[in-house]
Coordinates of C-alpha atoms in Angstrom, one line a residue:
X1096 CA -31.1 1.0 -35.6
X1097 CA -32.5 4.4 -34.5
X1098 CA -31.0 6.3 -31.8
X1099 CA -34.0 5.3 -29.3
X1100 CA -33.2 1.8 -29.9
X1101 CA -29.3 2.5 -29.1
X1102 CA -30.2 4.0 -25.9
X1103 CA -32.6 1.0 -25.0
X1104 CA -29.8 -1.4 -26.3
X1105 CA -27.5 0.3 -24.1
X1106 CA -29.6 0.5 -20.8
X1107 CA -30.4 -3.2 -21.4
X1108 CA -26.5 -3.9 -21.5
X1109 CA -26.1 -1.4 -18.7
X1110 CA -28.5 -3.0 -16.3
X1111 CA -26.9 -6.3 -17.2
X1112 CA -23.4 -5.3 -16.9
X1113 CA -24.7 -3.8 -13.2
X1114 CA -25.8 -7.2 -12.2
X1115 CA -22.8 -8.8 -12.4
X1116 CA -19.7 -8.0 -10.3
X1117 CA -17.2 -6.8 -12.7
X1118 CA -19.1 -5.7 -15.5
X1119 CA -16.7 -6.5 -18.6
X1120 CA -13.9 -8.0 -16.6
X1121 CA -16.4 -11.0 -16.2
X1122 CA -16.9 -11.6 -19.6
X1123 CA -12.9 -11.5 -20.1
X1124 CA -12.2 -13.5 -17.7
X1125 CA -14.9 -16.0 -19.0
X1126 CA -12.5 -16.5 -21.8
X1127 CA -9.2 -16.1 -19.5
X1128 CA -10.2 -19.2 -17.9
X1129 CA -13.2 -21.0 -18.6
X1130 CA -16.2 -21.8 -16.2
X1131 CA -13.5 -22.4 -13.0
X1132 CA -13.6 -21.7 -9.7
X1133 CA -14.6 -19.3 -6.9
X1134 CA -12.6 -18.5 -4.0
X1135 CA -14.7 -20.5 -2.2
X1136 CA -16.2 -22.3 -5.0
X1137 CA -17.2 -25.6 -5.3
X1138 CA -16.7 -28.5 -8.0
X1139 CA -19.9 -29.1 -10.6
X1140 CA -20.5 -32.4 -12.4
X1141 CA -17.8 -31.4 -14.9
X1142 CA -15.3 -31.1 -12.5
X1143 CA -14.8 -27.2 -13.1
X1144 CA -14.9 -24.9 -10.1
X1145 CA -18.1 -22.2 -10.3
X1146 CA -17.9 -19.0 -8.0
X1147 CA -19.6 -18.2 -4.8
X1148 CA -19.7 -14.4 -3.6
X1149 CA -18.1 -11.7 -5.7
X1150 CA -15.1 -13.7 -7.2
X1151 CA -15.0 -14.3 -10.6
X1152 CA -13.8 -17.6 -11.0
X1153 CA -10.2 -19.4 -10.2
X1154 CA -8.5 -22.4 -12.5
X1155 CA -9.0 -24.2 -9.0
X1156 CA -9.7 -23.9 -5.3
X1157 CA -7.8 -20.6 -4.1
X1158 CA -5.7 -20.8 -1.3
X1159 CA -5.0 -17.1 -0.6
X1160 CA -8.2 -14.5 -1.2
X1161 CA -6.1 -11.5 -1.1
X1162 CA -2.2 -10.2 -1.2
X1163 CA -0.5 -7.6 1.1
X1164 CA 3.3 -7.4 -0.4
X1165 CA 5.8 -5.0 1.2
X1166 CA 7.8 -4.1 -1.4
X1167 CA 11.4 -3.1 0.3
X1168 CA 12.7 -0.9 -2.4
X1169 CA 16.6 -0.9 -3.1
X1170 CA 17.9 -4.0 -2.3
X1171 CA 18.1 -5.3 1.1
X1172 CA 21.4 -7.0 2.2
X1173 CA 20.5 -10.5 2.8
X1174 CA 23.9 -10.8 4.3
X1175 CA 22.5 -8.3 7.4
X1176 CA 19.2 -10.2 6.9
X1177 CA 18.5 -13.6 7.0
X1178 CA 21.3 -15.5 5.0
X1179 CA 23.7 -16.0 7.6
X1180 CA 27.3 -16.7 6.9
X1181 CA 29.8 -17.8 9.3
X1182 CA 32.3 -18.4 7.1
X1183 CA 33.0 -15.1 5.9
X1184 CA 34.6 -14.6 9.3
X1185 CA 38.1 -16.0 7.8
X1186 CA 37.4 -14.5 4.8
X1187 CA 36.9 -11.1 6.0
X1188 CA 39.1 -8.8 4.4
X1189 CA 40.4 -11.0 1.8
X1190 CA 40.0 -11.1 -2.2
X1191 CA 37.0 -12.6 -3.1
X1192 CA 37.8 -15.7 -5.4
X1193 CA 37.3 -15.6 -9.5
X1194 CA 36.1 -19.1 -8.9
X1195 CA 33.7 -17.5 -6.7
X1196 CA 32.6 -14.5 -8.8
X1197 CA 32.2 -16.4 -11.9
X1198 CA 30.2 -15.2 -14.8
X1199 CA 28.3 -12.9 -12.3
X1200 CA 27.7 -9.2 -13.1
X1201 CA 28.9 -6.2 -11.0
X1202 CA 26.8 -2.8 -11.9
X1203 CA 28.8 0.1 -13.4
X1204 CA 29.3 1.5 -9.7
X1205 CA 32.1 -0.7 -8.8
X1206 CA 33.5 -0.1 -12.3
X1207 CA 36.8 1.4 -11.0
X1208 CA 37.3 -0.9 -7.8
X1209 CA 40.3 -2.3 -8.0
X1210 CA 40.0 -4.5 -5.3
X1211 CA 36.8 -6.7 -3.9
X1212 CA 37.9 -7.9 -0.3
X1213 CA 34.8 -10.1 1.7
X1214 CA 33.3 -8.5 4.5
X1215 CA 31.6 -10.1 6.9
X1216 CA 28.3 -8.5 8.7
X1217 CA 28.9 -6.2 11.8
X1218 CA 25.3 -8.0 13.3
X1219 CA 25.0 -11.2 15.0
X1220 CA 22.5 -13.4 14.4
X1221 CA 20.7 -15.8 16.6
X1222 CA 18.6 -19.0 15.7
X1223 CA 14.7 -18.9 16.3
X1224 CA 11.3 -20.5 16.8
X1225 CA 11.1 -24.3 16.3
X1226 CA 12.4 -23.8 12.6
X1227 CA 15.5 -22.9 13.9
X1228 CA 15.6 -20.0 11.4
X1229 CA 18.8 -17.6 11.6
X1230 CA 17.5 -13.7 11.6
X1231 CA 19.7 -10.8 12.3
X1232 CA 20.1 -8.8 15.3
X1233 CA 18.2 -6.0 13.6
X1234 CA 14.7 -7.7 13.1
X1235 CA 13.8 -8.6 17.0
X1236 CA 10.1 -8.8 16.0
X1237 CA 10.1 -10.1 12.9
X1238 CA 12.2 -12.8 15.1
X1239 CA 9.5 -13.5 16.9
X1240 CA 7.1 -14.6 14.6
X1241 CA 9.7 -16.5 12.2
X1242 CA 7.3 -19.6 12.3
X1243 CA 5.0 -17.9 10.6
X1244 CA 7.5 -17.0 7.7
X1245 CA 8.1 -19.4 4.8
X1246 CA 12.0 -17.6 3.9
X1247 CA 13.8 -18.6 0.7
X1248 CA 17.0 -17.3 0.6
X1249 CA 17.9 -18.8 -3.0
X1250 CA 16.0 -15.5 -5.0
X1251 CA 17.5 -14.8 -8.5
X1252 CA 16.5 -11.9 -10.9
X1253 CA 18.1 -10.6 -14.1
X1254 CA 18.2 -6.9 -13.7
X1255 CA 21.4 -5.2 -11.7
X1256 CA 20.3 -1.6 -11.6
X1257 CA 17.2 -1.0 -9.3
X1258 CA 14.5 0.5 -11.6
X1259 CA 14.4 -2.7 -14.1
X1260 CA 14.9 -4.8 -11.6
X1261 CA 12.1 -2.9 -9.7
X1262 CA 9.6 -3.5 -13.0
X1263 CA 10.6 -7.0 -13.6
X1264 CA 9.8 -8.0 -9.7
X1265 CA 6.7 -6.2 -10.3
X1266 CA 5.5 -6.5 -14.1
X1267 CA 7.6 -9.5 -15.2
X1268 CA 9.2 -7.2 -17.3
X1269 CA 12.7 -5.3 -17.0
X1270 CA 11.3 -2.3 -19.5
X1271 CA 8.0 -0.4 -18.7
X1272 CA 4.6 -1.0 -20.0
X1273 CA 3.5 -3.9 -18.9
X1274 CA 0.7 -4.7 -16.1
X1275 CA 1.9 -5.0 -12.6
X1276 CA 1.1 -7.9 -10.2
X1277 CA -1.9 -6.2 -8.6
X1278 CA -3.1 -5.4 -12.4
X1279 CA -3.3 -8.7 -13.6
X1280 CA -5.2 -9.8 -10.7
X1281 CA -7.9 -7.1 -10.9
X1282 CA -7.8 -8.2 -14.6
X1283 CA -8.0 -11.9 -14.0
X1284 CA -10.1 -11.8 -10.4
X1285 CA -12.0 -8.4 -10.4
X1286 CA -12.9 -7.4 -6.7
X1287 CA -14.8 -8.9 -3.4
X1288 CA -15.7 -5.7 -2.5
X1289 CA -17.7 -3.3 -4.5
X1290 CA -16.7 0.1 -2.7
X1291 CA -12.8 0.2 -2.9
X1292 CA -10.2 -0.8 -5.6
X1293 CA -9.5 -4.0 -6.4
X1294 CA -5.7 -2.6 -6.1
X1295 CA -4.4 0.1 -3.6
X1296 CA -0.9 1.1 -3.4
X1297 CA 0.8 2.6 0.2
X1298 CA 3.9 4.8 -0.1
X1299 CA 6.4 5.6 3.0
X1300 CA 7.1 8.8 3.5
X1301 CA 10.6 10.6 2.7
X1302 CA 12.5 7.2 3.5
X1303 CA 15.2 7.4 1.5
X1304 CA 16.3 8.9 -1.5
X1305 CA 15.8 6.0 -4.1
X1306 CA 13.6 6.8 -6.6
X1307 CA 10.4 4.9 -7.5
X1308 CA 8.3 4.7 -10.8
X1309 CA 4.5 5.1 -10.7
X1310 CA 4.4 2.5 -13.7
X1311 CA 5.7 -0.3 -11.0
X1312 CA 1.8 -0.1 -10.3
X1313 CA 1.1 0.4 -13.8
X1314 CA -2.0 -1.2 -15.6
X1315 CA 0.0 -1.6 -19.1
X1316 CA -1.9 -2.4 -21.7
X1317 CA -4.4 -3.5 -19.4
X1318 CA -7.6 -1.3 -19.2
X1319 CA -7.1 1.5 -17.2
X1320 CA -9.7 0.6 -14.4
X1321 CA -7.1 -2.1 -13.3
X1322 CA -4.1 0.1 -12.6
X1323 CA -2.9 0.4 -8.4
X1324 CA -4.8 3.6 -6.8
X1325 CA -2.2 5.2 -4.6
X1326 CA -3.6 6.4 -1.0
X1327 CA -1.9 9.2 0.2
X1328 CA -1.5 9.9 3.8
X1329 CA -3.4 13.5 5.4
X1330 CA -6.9 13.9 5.0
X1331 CA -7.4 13.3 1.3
X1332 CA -6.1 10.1 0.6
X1333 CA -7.3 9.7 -2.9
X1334 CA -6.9 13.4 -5.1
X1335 CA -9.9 15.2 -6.4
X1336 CA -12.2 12.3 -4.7
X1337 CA -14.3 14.8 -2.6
X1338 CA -17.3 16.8 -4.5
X1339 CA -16.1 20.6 -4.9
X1340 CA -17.6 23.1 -2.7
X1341 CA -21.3 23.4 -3.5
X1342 CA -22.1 20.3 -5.0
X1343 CA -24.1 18.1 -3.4
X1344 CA -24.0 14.0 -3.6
X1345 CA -27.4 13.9 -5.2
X1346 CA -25.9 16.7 -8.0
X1347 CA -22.7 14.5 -8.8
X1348 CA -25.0 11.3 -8.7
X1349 CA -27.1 13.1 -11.9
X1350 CA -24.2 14.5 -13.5
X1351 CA -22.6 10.7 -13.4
X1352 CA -26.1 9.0 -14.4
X1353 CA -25.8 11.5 -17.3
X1354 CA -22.4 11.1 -18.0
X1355 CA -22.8 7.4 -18.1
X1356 CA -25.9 7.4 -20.8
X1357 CA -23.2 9.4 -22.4
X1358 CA -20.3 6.9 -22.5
X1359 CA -22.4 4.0 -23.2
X1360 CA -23.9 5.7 -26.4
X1361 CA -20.3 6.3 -27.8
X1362 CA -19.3 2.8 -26.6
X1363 CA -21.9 1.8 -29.2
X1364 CA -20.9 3.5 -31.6
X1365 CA -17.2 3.1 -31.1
X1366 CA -16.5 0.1 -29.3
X1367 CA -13.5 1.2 -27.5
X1368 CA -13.1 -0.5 -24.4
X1369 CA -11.6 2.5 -22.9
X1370 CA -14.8 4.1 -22.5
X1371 CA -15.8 1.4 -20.7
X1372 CA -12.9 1.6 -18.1
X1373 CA -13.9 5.4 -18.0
X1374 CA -17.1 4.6 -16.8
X1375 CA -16.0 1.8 -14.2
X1376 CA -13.6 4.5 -12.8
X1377 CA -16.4 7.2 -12.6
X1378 CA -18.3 5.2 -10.5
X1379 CA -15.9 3.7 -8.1
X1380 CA -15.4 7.7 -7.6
X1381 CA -18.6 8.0 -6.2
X1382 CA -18.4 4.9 -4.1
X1383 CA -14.9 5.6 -3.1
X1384 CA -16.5 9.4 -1.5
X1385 CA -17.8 7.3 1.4
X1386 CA -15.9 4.4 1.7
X1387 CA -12.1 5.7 1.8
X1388 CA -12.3 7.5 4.3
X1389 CA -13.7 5.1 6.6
X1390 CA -11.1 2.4 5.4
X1391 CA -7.9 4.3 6.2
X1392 CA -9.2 6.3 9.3
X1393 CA -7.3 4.5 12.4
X1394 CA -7.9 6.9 15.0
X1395 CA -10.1 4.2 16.5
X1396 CA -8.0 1.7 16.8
X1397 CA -7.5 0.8 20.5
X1398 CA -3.8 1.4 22.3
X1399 CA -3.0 -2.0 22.0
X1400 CA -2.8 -2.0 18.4
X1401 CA -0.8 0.6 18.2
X1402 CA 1.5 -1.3 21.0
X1403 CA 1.7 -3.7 18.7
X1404 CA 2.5 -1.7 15.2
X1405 CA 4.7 0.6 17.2
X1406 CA 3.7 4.4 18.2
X1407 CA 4.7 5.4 14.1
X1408 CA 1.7 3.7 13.3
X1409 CA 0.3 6.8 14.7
X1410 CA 1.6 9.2 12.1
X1411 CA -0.3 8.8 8.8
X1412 CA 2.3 8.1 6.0
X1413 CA 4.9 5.9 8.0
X1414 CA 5.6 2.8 7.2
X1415 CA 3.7 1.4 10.6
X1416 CA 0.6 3.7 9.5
X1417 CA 0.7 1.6 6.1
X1418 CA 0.9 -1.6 7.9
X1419 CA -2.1 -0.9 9.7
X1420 CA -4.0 0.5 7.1
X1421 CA -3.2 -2.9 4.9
X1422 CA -4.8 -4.6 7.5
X1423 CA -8.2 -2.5 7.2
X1424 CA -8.1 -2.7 3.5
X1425 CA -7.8 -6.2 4.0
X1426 CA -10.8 -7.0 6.1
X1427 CA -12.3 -5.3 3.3
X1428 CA -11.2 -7.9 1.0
X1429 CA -9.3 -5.8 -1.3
X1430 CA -7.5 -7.9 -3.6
X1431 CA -3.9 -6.2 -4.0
X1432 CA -2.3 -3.8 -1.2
X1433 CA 1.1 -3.3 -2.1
X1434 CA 3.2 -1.0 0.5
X1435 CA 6.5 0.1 -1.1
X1436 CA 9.1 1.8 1.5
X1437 CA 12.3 2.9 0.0
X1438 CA 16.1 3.3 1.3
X1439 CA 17.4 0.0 1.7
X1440 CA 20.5 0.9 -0.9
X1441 CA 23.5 1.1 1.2
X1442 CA 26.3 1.4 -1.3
X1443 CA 28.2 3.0 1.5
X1444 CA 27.6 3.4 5.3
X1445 CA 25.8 -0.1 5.3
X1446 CA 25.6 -1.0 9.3
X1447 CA 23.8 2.8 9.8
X1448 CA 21.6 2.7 7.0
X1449 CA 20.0 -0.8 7.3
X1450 CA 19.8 -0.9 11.0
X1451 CA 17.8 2.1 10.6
X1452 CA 15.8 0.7 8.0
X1453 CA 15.1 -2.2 10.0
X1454 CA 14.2 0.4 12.9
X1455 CA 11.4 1.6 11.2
X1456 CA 9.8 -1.4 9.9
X1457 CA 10.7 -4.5 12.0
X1458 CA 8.0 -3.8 14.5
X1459 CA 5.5 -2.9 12.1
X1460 CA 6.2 -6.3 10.0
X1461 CA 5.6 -8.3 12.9
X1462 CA 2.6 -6.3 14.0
X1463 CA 0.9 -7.2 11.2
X1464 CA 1.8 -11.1 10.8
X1465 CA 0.6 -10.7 14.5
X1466 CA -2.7 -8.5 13.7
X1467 CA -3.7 -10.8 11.0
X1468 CA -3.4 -13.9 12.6
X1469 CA -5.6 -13.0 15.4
X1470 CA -8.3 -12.1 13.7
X1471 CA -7.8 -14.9 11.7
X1472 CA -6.9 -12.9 8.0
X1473 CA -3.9 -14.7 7.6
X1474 CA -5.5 -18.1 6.9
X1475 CA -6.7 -16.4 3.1
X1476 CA -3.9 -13.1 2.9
X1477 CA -0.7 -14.1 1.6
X1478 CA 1.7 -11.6 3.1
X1479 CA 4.8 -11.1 1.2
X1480 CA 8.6 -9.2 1.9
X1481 CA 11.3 -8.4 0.0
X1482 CA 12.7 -6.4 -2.6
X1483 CA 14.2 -6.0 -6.2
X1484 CA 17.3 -8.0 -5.6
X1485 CA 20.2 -8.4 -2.9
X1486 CA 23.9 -7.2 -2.3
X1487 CA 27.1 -8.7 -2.9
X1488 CA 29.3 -10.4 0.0
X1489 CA 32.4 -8.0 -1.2
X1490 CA 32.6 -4.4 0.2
X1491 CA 31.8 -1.5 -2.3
X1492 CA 34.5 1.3 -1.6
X1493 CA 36.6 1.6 1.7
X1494 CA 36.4 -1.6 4.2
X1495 CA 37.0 0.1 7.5
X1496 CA 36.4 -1.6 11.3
X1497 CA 32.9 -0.7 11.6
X1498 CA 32.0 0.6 8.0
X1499 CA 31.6 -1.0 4.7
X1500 CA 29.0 -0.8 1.5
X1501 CA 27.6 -3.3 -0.6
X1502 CA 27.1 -3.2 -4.4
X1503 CA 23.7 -4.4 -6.3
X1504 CA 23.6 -8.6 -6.8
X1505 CA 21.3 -10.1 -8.4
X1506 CA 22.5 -13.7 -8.3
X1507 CA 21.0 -14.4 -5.0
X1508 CA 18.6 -12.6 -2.5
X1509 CA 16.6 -13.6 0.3
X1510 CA 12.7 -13.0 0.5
X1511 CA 9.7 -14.5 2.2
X1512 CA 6.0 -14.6 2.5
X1513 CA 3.4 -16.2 5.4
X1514 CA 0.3 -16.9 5.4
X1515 CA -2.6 -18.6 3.1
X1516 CA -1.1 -21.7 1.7
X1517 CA 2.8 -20.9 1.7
X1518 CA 4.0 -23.7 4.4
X1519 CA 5.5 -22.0 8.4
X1520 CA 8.7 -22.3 9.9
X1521 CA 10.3 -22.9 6.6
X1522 CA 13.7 -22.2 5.0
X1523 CA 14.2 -23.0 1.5
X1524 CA 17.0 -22.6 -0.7
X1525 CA 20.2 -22.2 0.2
X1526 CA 23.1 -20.0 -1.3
X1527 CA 27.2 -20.7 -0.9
X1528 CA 29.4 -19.8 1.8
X1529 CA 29.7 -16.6 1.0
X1530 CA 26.3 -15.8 -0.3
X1531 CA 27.1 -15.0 -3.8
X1532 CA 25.9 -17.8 -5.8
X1533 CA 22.7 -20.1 -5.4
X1534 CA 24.0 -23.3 -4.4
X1535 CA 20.2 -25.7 -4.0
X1536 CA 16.8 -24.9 -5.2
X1537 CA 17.0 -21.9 -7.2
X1538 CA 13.7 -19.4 -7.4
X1539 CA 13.6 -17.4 -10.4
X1540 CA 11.4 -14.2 -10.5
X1541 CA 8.9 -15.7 -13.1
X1542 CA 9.0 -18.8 -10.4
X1543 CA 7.8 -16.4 -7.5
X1544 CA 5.8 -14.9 -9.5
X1545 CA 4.0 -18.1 -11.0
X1546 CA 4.0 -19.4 -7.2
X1547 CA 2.1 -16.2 -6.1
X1548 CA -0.6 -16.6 -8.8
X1549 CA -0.8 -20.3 -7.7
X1550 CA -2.1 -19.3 -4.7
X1551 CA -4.9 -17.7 -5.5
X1552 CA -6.0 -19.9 -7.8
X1553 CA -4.6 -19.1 -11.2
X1554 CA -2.5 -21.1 -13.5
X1555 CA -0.2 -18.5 -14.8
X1556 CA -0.1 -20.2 -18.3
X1557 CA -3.6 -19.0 -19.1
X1558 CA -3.9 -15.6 -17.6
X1559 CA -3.3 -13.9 -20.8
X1560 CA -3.8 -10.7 -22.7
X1561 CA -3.9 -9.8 -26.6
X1562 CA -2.1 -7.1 -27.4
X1563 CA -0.4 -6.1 -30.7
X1564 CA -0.7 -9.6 -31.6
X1565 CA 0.4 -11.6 -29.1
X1566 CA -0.5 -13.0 -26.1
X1567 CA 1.0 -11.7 -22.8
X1568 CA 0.9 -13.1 -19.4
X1569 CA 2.9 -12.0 -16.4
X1570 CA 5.2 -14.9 -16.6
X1571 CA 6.0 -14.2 -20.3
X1572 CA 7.2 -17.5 -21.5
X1573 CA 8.7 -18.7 -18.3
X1574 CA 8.1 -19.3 -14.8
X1575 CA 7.1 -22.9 -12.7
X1576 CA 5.3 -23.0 -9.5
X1577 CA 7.8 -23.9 -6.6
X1578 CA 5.4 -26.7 -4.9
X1579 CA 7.5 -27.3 -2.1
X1580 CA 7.0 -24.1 -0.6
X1581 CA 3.1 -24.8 -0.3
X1582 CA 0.8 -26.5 2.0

């Protein structure tokens, strides 16, 4: 084969690859899982599900087209939250029992306590909507759309310390390296929309001082093209997106057309699917020069909006700003928006620190569920809250009158999603009086997980990837759907 016949080979497979919507993610996904379903696809004679639109294909019919998850880094108390417990009342103050504490860990922090009295939370909490769901003082909005919420408050990770507790919510995986949510859905899915990513990640500004990884919106060992893309908040949202001073759209377009006859050549002769991803990102580049900007611009958005997000969703970066810029993104069908907003671990000073986390982002919560539903997005976006794991029912450090702290507990947590598919005004899962220990309906991460690919259609048995001889998926070898939290 001549070099004229490699360059017609390669326009013919670039022309082809054009045509469809996800260039090589189609054909992997063609083997992921079979000839199924669309998001909105309907059944053939076999019984398999084809795609209409953009979608790829589902195992079966999707309930949820897209995914905004607000990612509350640190840990929040689900003692201050939404697990209500009278009965550490009487207990305040006192030992906790060793029939109580069990097997369960205690990180390294608490290493030197000698003593682990109960504490009860400073905030009352009130029951609401016709679900009769407890919330804290400290979420008045999110209150007010609690029959929206589907809340389980029987969560239960493995990790204690925050960042591999952070990648195994994320990745399935305690150690870095492997694809995030949002990855394996770009992977398994590809996009709806052919002028943003298919995964876009929103960071709050300076909210606390718990760090966060980059790789916790990490592509792994996936190709590269399906890793989060972080918007930032100012007038360049995505870095080195704009063309530099003198070069013209029409200039870049040639350099890329170029560029591309380029890659395609050495993907001939190479077959490295890396050049391929290289190539995908180079043109979602271009596209992403008009359409970003657009997407994330809310100065239009009328006063009532921002009545309804709170007046922070009016400085770019905040958590409200992030809110309401999920919300654009997600009329523009982009598959994964993850919003992470950090400082929810209160070892110490825990009534300050969470009420002021709660300040900050109870309104804008709410805004959204609110937002959504009225334009009718929440019927196909699955909204999800929560973070990497909860906090134990015995002080950490000093237990004063009106201060106490709370150590890392990963034996239960409360989180909960609304929204396409999950079922409103439902509380499932319940822990034991003093919120230590899971006592009914337990839900693993790998269950959450394999619930949340449920929903959008995907078995999570089958969405796999080879790599160094085995098969991964983001459930690794565990994981059930929890059917009773869906419609």
């Amino acid at each position: 084969m001549n070099e004229n016949d490699i360059n017609k080979f390669g326009e013919t497979r670039r022309g082809f690859l054009k045509k469809t919507s996800l260039g090589f993610g189609a054909i992997a996904l063609s083997s992921l899982i079979g000839q199924n379903a669309g998001f909105a696809g309907v059944p053939d004679s076999s019984g398999l599900y084809k795609p209409q639109g953009l979608s790829t294909g589902t195992h079966f019919p999707a309930k949820a087209k897209r995914v905004i998850y607000l990612f509350q880094s640190g840990g929040p108390s689900q003692i201050e939250t939404f697990d209500y417990k009278p009965s550490l009342e009487k207990w305040h103050g006192k030992e906790i029992p060793p029939s109580v504490q069990g097997t369960q860990r205690n990180s390294g922090m608490v290493a030197d306590q000698s003593t682990f009295p109960l504490v009860k939370s400073i905030f009352d909490f009130k029951q609401y909507g016709d679900s009769g769901a407890w919330v804290s003082e400290i979420f008045p909005h999110t209150a007010k759309v609690v029959d929206d919420l589907c809340i389980v408050k029987s969560m239960i990770t493995d990790a204690i310390n925050h960042e591999p507790a952070v990648m195994f919510m994320q990745t399935g995986s305690q150690l870095s390296g492997r694809p995030s949510i949002g990855s394996w859905l770009s992977y398994g899915l590809g996009s709806d929309n052919e002028n943003l990513p298919n995964f876009v990640v929103l960071l709050s500004k300076s909210p606390g001082s718990q760090p966060l990884n980059s790789t916790a919106w990490g592509n792994g060992f996936l190709p590269s093209h399906h890793q989060g893309i972080q918007f930032r908040s100012g007038k360049d949202p995505v870095l080195y997106l704009n063309n530099p001073h003198g070069v013209h759209d029409h200039d870049r377009r040639r350099a890329l057309d170029h560029i591309g006859k380029l890659n395609e050549h050495q993907f001939d002769l190479w077959q490295d699917p890396e050049i391929q991803s290289k190539i995908s990102q180079y043109e979602m580049a271009y596209k992403m020069q008009n359409s970003v900007p657009e997407a994330v611009d809310t100065s239009k958005e009328p006063d009532y909006i921002y009545e309804l997000y709170g007046e922070d969703a009016r400085i770019p970066g905040t958590y409200a700003s992030n809110c309401l810029q999920a919300r654009k993104l997600a009329e523009r069908d982009v598959k994964f928006i993850q919003l992470y907003h950090m400082g929810w671990d209160q070892h110490g000073s825990l009534p300050s620190g969470i009420k002021r986390q709660a300040l900050s982002t109870d309104q804008a919560t709410a805004g959204l569920i609110q937002d959504l539903k009225q334009r009718g997005l929440l019927e196909d976006t699955l909204v999800v809250w929560g973070g990497e794991f909860g906090r134990t029912s015995f002080s950490q450090g000093r237990l004063t009158a009106d201060n106490y702290g709370r150590d890392h507990h990963p034996g239960c947590f409360t989180m909960w999603m609304a929204g396409a598919g999950v079922k409103k005004g439902m509380v499932y899962g319940e822990t034991d009086e003093f919120s230590y220990n899971v006592a009914k309906d337990p839900v693993h991460v790998h269950d959450f997980q394999a619930t949340l690919l449920h929903l959008l259609g995907i078995d999570h048995e089958k969405l796999t990837f080879k790599h160094q001889g085995r098969r991964f998926r983001l459930t690794d070898v565990h994981g059930q759907v929890i059917k009773e939290l869906l419609v």
